[in-house]
Every structure is written in structure tokens, then in C-alpha cells.
XYZ file of C-alpha atoms in Angstrom:
569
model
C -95.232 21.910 -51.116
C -96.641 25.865 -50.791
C -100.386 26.362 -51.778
C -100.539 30.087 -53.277
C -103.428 32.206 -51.717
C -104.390 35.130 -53.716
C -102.540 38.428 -53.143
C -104.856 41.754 -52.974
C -102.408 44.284 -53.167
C -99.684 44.600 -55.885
C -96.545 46.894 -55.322
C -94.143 47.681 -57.615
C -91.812 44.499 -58.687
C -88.074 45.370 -59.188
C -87.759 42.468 -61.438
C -84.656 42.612 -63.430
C -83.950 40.503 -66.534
C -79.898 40.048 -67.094
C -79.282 39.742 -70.864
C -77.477 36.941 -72.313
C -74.000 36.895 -73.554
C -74.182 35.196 -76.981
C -70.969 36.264 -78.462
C -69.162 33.055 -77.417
C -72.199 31.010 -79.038
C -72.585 32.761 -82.308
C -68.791 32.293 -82.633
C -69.258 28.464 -82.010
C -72.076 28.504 -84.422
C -70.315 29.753 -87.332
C -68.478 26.332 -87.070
C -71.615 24.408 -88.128
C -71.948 24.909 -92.163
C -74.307 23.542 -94.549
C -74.904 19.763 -93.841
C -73.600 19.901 -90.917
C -75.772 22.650 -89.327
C -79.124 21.052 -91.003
C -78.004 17.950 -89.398
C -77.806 19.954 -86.029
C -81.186 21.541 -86.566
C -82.753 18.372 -87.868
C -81.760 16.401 -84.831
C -81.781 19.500 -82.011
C -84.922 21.854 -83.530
C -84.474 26.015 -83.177
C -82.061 26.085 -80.837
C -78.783 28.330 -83.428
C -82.187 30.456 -84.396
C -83.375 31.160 -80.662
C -80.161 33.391 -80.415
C -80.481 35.244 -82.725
C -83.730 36.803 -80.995
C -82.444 40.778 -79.582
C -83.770 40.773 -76.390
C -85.147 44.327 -74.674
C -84.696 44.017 -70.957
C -87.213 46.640 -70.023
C -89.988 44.815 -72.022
C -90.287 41.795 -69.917
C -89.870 43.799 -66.543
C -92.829 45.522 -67.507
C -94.620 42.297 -68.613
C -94.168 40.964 -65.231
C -95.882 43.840 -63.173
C -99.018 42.166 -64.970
C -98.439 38.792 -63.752
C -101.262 37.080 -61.448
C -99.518 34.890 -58.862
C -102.508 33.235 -58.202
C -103.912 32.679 -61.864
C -100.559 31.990 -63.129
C -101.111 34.034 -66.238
C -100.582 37.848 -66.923
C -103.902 39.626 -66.281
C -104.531 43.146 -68.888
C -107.472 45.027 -68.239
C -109.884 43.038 -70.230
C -108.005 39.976 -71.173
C -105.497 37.253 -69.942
C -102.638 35.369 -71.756
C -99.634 33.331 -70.579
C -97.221 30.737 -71.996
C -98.889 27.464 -73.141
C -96.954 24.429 -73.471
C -98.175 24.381 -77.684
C -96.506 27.527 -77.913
C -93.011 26.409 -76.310
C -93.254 23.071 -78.377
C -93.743 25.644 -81.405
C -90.459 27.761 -80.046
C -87.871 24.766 -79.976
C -89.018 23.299 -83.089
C -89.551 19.589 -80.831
C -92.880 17.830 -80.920
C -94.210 16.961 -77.989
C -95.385 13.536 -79.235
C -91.900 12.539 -79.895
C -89.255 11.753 -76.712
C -73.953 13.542 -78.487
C -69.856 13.558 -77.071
C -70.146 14.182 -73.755
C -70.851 11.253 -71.192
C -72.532 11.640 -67.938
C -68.902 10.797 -66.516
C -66.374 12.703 -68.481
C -68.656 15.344 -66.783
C -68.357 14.142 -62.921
C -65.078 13.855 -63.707
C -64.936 18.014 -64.046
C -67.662 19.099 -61.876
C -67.138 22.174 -59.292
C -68.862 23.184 -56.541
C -69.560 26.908 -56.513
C -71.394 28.834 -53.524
C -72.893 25.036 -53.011
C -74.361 24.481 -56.573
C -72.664 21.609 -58.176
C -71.359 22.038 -62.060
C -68.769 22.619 -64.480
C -66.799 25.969 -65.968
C -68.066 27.164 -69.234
C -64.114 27.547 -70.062
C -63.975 23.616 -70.116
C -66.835 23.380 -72.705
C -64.730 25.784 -74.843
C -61.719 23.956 -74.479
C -63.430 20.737 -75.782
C -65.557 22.705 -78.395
C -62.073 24.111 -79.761
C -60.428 20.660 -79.627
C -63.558 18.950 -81.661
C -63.279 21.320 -83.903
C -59.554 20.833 -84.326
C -60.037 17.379 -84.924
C -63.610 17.604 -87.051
C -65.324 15.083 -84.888
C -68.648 17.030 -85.727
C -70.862 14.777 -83.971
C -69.030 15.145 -80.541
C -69.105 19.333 -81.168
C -72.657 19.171 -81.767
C -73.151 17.379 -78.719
C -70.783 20.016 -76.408
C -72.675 22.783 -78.381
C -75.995 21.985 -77.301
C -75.071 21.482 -74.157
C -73.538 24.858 -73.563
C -77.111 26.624 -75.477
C -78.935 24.376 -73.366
C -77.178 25.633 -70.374
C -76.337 29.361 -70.968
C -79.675 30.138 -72.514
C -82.596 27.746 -71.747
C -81.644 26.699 -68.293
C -79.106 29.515 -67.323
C -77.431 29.573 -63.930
C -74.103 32.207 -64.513
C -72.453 33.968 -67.233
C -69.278 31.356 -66.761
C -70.580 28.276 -64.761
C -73.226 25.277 -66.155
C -75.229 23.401 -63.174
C -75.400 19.998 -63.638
C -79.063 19.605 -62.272
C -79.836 22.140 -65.193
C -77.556 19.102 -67.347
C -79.567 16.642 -66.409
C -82.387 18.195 -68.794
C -79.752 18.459 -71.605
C -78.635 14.049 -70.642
C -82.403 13.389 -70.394
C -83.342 14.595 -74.150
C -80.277 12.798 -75.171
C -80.344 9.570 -73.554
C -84.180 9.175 -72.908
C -85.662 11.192 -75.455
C -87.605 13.512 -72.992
C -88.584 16.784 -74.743
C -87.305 19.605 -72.703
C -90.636 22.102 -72.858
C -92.260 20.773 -69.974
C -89.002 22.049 -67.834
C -88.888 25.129 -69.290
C -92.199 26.535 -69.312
C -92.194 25.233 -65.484
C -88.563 27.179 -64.563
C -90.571 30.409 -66.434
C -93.536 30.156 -64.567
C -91.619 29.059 -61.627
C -89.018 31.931 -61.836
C -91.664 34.327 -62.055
C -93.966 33.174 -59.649
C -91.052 33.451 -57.260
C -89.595 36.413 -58.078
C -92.872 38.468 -57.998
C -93.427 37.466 -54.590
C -90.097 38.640 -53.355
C -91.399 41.957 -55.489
C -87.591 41.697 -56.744
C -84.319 40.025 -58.355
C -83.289 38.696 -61.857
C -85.247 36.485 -63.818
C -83.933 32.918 -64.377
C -85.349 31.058 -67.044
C -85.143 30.846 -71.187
C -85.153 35.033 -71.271
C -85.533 35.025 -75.436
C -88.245 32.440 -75.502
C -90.629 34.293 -72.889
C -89.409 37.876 -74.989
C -90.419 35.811 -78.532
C -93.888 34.891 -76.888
C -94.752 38.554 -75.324
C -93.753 39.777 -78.944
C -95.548 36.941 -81.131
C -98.585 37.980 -79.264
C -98.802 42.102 -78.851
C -97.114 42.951 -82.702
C -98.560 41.668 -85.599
C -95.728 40.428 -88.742
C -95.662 41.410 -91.915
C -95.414 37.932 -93.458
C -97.017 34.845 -92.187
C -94.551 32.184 -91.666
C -94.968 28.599 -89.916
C -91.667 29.431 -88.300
C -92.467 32.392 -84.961
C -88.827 33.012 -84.628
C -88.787 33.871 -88.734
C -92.094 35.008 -87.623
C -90.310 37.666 -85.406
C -87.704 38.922 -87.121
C -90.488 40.194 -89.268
C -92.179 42.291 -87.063
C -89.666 45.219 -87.058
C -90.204 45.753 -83.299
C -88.513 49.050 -82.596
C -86.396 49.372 -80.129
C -88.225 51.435 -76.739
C -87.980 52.896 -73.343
C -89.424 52.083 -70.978
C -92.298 54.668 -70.838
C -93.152 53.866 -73.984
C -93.152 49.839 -73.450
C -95.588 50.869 -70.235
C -97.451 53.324 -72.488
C -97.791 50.452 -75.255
C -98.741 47.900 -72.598
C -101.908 50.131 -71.277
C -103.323 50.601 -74.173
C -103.034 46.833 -75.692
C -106.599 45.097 -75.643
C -108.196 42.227 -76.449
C -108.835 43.336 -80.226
C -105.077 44.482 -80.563
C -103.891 41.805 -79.245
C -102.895 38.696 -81.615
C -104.191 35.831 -79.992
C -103.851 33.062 -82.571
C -100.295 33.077 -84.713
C -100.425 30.750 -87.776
C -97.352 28.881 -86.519
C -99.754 28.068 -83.787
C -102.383 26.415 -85.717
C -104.108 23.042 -83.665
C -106.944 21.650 -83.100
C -106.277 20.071 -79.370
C -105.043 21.669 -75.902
C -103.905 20.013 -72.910
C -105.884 21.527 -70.419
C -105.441 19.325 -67.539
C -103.553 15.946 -65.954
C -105.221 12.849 -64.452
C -105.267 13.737 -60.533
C -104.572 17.415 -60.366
C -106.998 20.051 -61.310
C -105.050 21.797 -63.892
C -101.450 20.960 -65.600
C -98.491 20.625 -63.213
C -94.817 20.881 -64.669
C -91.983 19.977 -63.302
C -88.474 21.827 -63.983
C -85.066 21.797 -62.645
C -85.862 24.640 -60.064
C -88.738 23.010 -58.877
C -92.729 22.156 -59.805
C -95.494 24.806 -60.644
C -98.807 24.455 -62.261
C -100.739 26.607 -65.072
C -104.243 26.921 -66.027
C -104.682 26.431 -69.586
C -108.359 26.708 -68.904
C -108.164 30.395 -68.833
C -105.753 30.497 -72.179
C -108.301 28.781 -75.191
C -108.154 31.921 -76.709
C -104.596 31.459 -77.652
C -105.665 28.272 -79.416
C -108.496 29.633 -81.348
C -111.296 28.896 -78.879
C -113.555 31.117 -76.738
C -113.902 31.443 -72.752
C -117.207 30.374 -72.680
C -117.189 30.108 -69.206
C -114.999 30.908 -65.713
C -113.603 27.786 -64.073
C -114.292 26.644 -60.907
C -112.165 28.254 -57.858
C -110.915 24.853 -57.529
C -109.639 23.927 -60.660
C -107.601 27.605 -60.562
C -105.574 25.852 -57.161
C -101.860 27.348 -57.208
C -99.320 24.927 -56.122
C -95.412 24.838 -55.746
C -92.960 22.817 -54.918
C -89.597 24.687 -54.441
C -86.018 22.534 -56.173
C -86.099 19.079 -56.487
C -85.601 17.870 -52.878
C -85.676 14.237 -51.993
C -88.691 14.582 -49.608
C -90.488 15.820 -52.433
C -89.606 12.640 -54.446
C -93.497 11.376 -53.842
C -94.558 14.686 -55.115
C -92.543 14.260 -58.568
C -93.348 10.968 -59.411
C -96.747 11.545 -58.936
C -97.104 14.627 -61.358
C -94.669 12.268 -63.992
C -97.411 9.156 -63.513
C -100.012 12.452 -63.859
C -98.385 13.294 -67.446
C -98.906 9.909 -68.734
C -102.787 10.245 -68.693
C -103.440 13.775 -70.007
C -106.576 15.556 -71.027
C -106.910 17.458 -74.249
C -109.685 19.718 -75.213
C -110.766 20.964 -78.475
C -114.003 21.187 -80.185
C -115.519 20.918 -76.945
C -115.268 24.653 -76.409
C -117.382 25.001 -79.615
C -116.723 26.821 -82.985
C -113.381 28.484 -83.677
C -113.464 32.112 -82.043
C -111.266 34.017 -79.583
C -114.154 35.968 -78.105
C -115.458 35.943 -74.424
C -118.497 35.426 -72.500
C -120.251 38.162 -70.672
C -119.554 36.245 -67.391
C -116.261 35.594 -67.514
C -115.483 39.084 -68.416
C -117.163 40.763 -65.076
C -115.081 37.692 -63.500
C -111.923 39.337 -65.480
C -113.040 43.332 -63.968
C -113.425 41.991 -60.694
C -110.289 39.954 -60.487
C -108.029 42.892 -62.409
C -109.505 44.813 -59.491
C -108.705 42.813 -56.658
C -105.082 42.060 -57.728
C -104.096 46.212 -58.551
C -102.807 45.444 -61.880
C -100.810 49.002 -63.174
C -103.760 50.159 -64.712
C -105.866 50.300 -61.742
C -103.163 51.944 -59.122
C -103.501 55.183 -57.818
C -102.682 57.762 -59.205
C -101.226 59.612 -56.564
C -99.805 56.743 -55.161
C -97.832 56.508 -58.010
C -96.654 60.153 -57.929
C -95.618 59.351 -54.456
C -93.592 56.237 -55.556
C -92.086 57.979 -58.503
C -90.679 60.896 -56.659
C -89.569 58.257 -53.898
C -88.111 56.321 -56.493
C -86.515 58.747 -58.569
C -83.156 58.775 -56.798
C -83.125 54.766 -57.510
C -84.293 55.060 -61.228
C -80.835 57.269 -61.385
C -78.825 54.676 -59.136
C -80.513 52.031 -61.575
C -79.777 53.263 -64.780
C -76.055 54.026 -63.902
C -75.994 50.862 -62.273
C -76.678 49.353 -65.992
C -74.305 51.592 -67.315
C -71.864 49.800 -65.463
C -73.108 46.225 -66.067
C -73.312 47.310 -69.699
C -69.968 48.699 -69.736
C -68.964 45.661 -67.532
C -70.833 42.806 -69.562
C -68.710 44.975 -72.707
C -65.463 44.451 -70.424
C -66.316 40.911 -69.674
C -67.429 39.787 -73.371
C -63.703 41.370 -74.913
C -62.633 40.056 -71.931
C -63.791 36.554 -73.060
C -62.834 37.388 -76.596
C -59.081 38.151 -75.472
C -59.722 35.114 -73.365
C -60.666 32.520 -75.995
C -58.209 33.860 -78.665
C -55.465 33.637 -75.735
C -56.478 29.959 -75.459
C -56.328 29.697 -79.277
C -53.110 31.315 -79.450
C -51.282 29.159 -76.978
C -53.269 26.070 -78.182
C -51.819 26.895 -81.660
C -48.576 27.645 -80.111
C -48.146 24.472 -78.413
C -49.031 23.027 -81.426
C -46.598 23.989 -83.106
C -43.359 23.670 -81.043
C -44.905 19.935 -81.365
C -44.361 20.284 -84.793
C -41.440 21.868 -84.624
C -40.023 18.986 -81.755
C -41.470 16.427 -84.667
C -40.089 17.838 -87.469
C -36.606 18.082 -85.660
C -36.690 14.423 -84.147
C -37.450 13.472 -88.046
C -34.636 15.595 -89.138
C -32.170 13.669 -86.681
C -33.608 10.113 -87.903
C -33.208 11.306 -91.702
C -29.920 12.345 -91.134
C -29.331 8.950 -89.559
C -30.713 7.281 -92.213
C -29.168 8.987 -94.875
C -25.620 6.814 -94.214
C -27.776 3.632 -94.587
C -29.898 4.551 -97.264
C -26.098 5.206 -99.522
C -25.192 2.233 -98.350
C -28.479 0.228 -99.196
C -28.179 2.414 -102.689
C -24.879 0.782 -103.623
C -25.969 -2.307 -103.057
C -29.671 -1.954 -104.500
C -27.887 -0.465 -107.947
C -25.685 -4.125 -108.174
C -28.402 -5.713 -107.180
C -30.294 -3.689 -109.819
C -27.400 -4.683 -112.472
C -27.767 -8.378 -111.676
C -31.600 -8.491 -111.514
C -31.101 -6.555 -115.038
C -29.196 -9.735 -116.029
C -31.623 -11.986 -114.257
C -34.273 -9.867 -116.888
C -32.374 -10.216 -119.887
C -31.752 -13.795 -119.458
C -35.448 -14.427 -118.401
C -36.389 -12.607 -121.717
C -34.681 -14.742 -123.772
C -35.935 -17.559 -122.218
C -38.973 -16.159 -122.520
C -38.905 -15.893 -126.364
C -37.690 -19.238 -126.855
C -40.282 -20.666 -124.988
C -42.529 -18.775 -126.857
C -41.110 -20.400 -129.872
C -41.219 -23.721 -128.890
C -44.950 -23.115 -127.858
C -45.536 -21.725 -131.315
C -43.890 -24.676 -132.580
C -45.959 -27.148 -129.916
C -49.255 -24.967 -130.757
C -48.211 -26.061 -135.082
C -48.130 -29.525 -133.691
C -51.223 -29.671 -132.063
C -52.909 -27.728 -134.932
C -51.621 -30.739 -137.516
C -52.438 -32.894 -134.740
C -56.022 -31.968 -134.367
C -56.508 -32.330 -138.623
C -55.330 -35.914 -138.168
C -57.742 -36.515 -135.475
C -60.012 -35.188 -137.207
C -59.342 -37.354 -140.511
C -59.122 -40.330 -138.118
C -62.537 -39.588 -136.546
C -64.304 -39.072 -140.257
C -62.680 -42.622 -141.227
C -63.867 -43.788 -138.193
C -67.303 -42.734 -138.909
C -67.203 -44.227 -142.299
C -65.895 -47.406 -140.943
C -68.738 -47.446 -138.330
C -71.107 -46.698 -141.040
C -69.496 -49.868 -143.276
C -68.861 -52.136 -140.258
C -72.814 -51.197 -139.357
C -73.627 -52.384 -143.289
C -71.489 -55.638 -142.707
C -73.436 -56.262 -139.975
C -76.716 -55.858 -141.113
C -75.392 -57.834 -144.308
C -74.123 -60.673 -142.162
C -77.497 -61.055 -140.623
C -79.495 -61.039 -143.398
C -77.106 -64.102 -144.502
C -77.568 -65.116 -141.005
C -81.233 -65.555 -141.902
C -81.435 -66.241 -145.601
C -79.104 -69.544 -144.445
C -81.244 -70.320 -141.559
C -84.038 -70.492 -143.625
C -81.915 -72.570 -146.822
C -80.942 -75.087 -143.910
C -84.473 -74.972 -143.153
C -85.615 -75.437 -146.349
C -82.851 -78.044 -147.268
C -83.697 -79.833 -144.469
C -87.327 -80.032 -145.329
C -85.769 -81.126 -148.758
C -83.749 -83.828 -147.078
C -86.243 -85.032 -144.919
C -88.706 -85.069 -148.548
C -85.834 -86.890 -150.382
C -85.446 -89.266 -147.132
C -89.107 -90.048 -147.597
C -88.832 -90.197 -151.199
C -85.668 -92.533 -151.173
C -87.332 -95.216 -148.737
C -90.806 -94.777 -151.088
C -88.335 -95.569 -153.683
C -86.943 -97.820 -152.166
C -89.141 -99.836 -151.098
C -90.934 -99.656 -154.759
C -87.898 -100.937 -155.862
C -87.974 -103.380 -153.683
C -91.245 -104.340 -154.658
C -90.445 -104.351 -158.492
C -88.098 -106.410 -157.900
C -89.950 -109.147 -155.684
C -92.370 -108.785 -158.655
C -89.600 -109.396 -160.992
C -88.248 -112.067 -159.511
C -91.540 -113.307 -159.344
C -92.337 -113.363 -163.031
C -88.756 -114.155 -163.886
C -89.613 -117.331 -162.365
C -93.097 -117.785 -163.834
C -91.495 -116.851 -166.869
C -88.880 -119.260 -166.314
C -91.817 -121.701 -165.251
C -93.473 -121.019 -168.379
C -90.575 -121.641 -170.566
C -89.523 -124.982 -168.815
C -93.545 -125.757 -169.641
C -93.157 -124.625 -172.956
C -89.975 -126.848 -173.142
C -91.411 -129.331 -171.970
């Protein structure tokens, strides 16, 4: 780990900035239409817009003669400004509050080491981006796509060659959901941290997003859009030497400059992680911090006051070594407790106190920012440097002319590749359509033969038809027939069923008569025998009256009989 110390002298930096070659990516691009490039932007944010952003070279190696190594920010004469992490997360179009074809081993299987950096050819990418697209698996192409953006223009290594520690970024977002800003606002400020010390060599980090934030900030749009890179292509910027970008850049100040972009519109700032003093990020060429402490103007906030010397601490950790693996976690475990800031700076301004503007004199002072050189050290350095300004600029003749050379020769290249690709393609086809040709012709003798016999076939199963059909309509006459039955059937049953009913119906009458006999002669029995038993009763009082009359007879028979045997007497 290297603790910075603050430099008091600033020569000039010969940092260069090597443009981009898109043409391979805009032709890849044009392969995504309608759903399926919403579906790509949905899923994968800005990343087709961020190349269309024209990049001028010359404006960002006069940005970084204003960089503070120490503060971590550029430092104008009256005001500072850097990259925030908001404005990044803006960029790519991926929250930060949120966490494709190509596996993690497909891609050990074709890594390369080159001048001890291990990775893969772009040329491989192509061949399975052309192959995708041959077959239309669109899901797998967007997947190869991104990875080649994500590795020729946010985390670029060489025009022809993708690192795989730079991959790792593009396997994180995609398997773990870890939003990429973090890494690179940390390779930006990392890049240029380093390369400002060395006072030379090309910058290596996301080239159009640091050009879209210098421009977002110093020219003003003509329509305000929520999108910056929309945002940008309204400004018109003209295209400039680079006098004129160093004239433009002396005379920006803190009331030209546009400090708070609508697209940029929040009310919270991470200013600072549990355990370190500021915010530390970690890339894939190391870890830096920044000092979004100095930077609440870009938010819409004031500097109210300067921050301690302390909480302004520079550190750096240089690649991602294993004895630095302590180091890393701890700044990952630092990122899971952050602290945000807000209203606490007070009501919505991008003004600055009196005190931390004499802080801002005095520290423009101390670090020689191009405003405050000599004068005549300059003259010296220019005539000095004349003879290199000459070597320079038809040095970049030649890597223009050479980049021109390269790109056709990538275009003559890729449509090579295409060209055989199609070519072997189609002496396939050609081999397949002859190998058919030689089993039709083979066929052909069987198919006569199976002809002749299909047509008697055909003539018997014609038979077979015509018999069947005349089966067929006799049946259907004997089920007409069968169906007349059943009708004349039915009507019977249905007679039979009313005479049932009506034979219920009487049998149900018969019955009731039958009991009302039933009772009428229970109760004539009854009554008879009552009769009987009355005439029973009557007979034997009869009877025995007869009896009587008789006894009585017989009784005056004989008195009679007495009286007439008196009388006779």
C-alpha cells in the first residue's frame, strides 16, 4: 500500500489518451434491432450509446495537467471537480442500489498469455459473435457483445487482446450482480493518479466516460434531457486544438462552469465508508480513494467548510496482489456500511465559503496548476519542446494513418473471415446437396418399384372401397330399417305404458273398492253377529216362555181336566 504525500511542483505531463477503435463494435451493434436491442439496453444500461460519444484526445490531456494527486480531484483556479460515483452510475444507465453465452470455462479454455498478462484474442470474440449471429441465438450474442464493450472500452487493455482480470468485472455483473462503477471510477482515478506521477504515458481507463463527464460539466446543452449521453450530443461541442482547449480551460470558472446537470438530480452523496476517512474503490488495476467531501457542489450542495487534513489521506494499492488480499476485503466489508450526506450541508446551493476558498488559492498555489506557472518558464519549455511537439504530431500522423491501416485492416480481416466462413459453408452445401443427389438417384429405382406396386395396391384398396361402400349403404339401410322398428317399437311402449297407467289407476280403484267391502262386511258380520247373539238370547227367552206356557198349560189342562171329571162327577 503507497500513502501519497503532496507534490509542490508540477511539470508538464505528457499524458497521451489512445482513441478507441469502435468500427468493429458499431458493426456488431447494427445486429441488435428493435426488441432485441431494448432487451440489451434494458438488461445491460448505456453501454451501444457510450460509443457513440466522439472523443477529442487533446481535451483530456489538457484536463489532466489540472489534476491534484494528492486531492484526487482536478484543481481550476477557483474551483475543484472530479468524477463522483452518482455521476458514473448516471453514465452506464445501472443503479447502484441494484447488484449471458459465455462461461467462465469456455473462456480458460482460450486464454493466452501475452507479455505476461493472461487473456483471450479479440478475433475469437468475433468468431463467436459471427457464429451467434449465424445461428440467431440472440441471448448468447448479447452476452459475447458485452463482453467485448466491456473489455475494449470500459476496461481496455489492447486494440486486439481482452485481459481476463479486466473479465472478471464483466463475470461479476453477470453472475453476482455487482454493478461495475465502483471499478471504473477506481481504474480512472487510478490510471490517472499513476500516470501523472510518471509525468507521462497513455491513459487506461473508460476514455469516453471521463470525455462525457469533462464535457457534461464545462458546456452547457441546448435541451435538458434525463439522459447525459443524449445530454451530450446536444451540446454541439466543436471540434478544437489544442490551444484553444488550453485557452478554454483558463478561462472556465466557477460561474461558467455547470456544476449540477438535471440527469444528476439527488438528494444523497456517499461521502465516506465505515473505517476509512473518505471512499476507497477498488478496480481491476488496483485500489484508490476519492474525496467526495470536496465535490458537494456537483450534487447541488455548498462547501461550507474545508475538511480536515486527515480525512483528505491519499492511499493506493497498486493490481490486485495476493498480499494485498487483507487490504481488499477490508475496503469490500468497508462498502457494506456507507455514509451518505445530504441535507446536512444545508439548503440547495453550489456556492463556497470564504474559508475554503483562501484554502482553494493557497492549495492551487502550492501544487503549480497551468495557470500559475511561469511565464518564462514556459517560453523556455516551449522552445525546448518545440522539436517534440513536431516529432509528436507526426508521430500521430502515423498512428492515425496506422490506426486507418489497422481498422481496414480489420475490415479486410473480418470480411475475409466472413468470406471463407460463407465459403465453407457452402461447399457443405454443395457436399450435402451432392450426397442427397446420390441417395435420390438411389432411391429413384425403389421408389418405381414401390410405385408399381403402390398403384395395384391402390387398384385393390379401390376395390376394398367400393365394396366397403356398398356395405356401407346397406348397412345404412338396414339401420334405417332397425331405426323404423324401434320408432314403432317405442309407440307400442308407449301405448303399453298408458294402459298400464290406466290399469294401475283401475287396479288402485279395485283395491280401495275391495277394502271398503273388506270393512262394510266386517262390520255386517259384526252386526249379524250381534244379531245372532240377540236372536240366541231371544230364542232361549222364547224358549223358555214356551216352556213355561206350556208347564202352565199342562197345568190347567189338568185342572181343567180335574174340573171336568168334578163336573162329571
Amino acid at each position: 500500500m503507497e500513502v501519497g504525500n503532496q507534490s509542490q511542483t508540477r511539470p508538464w505531463r505528457h499524458v497521451h489518451v489512445k482513441l478507441l477503435d469502435m468500427q468493429s463494435l458499431w458493426y456488431w451493434g447494427l445486429s441488435l434491432n428493435g426488441q432485441q436491442r431494448r432487451t440489451f439496453e434494458k438488461k445491460h444500461g448505456n453501454l451501444i450509446n457510450i460509443l457513440d460519444i466522439q472523443v477529442q484526445p487533446m481535451v483530456l490531456e489538457m484536463l489532466v495537467q489540472y489534476y491534484d494527486v494528492f486531492l484526487r480531484c482536478f484543481t481550476f483556479k477557483d474551483f475543484q471537480i472530479a468524477p463522483t460515483l452518482e455521476e458514473y452510475e448516471r453514465f452506464l444507465g445501472l443503479p447502484l442500489e441494484t447488484s449471458p453465452q459465455v462461461t467462465e470455462t469456455r473462456l480458460s479454455r482460450e486464454k493466452k498469455i501475452r507479455n505476461g498478462i493472461e487473456g483471450i484474442y479479440k478475433s475469437y470474440l468475433d468468431e463467436r459473435l459471427y457464429q451467434f449471429r449465424q445461428d440467431k441465438d440472440w441471448p448468447a450474442f448479447m452476452d459475447v457483445y458485452r463482453l467485448l464493450i466491456y473489455e475494449l472500452v470500459l476496461f481496455p487493455h489492447g486494440d486486439d487482446y481482452i485481459d481476463l482480470v479486466a473479465a472478471d468485472a464483466y463475470l461479476a455483473k453477470r453472475d453476482r450482480g455487482e454493478n461495475p462503477t465502483m471499478a471504473l471510477l477506481a481504474n480512472t482515478y487510478y490510471t490517472m493518479n499513476h500516470y501523472c506521477k510518471r509525468r507521462g504515458g497513455y491513459l487506461r481507463c473508460c476514455i469516453p466516460l471521463l470525455y462525457l463527464w469533462m464535457t457534461s460539466h464545462l458546456f452547457h446543452s441546448k435541451i435538458k434531457l434525463a439522459c447525459p449521453i443524449e445530454n451530450f450530443k446536444w451540446c454541439c461541442i466543436k471540434i478544437m486544438s489544442k490551444d484553444l482547449w488550453a485557452k478554454h480551460f483558463d478561462q472556465v470558472t466557477e460561474r461558467t462552469i455547470r456544476w449540477y446537470p438535471m440527469w444528476n438530480e439527488r438528494e444523497e452523496i456517499i461521502v465516506k465508508c465505515r473505517g476509512f476517512p473518505n471512499v476507497p474503490l477498488l478496480g481491476t488495476l488496483g485500489a484508490i480513494n476519492y474525496n467526495p467531501e470536496l465535490l458537494s457542489r456537483q450534487a447541488g450542495y455548498p462547501v461550507i467548510k474545508v475538511p480536515p487534513k486527515e480525512d483528505l489521506s491519499p492511499f493506493v494499492i497498486h493490481g490486485l496482489k495476493t498480499q494485498d488480499g487483507e487490504l481488499h476485503k477490508k475496503i469490500r466489508q468497508a462498502w457494506r456500511s456507507v455514509i451518505k450526506k445530504g441535507k446536512e450541508y444545508g439548503s440547495r446551493s453550489c456556492g463556497a465559503s470564504i474559508d475554503y476558498k483562501n484554502w482553494l488559492t493557497s492549495q492551487a498555489k502550492k501544487s503549480e496548476s497551468p495557470q500559475h506557472r511561469d511565464r518564462e518558464v514556459q517560453t523556455y519549455e516551449a522552445q525546448e519542446t518545440i522539436r517534440v511537439r513536431e516529432l509528436e504530431e507526426d508521430l500521430a500522423q502515423k498512428e492515425v494513418e496506422r490506426k486507418s491501416l489497422k481498422r481496414r485492416l480489420e475490415e479486410t480481416a473480418t470480411a475475409l473471415a466472413s468470406v471463407k466462413q460463407e465459403i465453407y459453408r457452402e461447399r457443405q452445401l454443395s457436399d450435402q446437396a451432392k450426397e442427397r443427389a446420390r441417395v435420390e438417384e438411389k432411391n429413384k429405382l425403389k421408389i418405381g418399384s414401390c410405385l408399381r406396386a403402390a398403384d395395384q395396391e391402390m387398384c385393390f384398396r379401390r376395390l376394398q372401397r367400393n365394396q366397403a361402400t356398398l356395405e356401407k349403404e346397406q348397412l345404412k339401410e338396414a339401420l334405417s330399417a332397425l331405426k323404423g322398428r324401434e320408432t314403432e317399437r317405442e309407440a307400442q311402449l308407449l301405448l303399453f305404458q298408458e294402459k298400464t297407467c290406466q290399469l294401475e289407476k283401475e287396479l288402485t280403484k279395485a283395491r280401495s273398492t275391495k277394502e271398503q267391502l273388506i270393512n262394510q262386511r266386517q262390520r255386517s258380520v259384526l252386526e249379524l253377529t250381534k244379531v245372532r247373539a240377540k236372536a240366541e238370547s231371544d230364542e232361549a227367552y222364547y224358549q223358555a216362555t214356551i216352556k213355561e206356557l206350556r208347564s202352565t198349560s199342562e197345568m190347567w189342562k189338568r185342572r181343567c181336566q180335574d174340573v171336568a171329571d168334578e163336573a162329571e162327577v
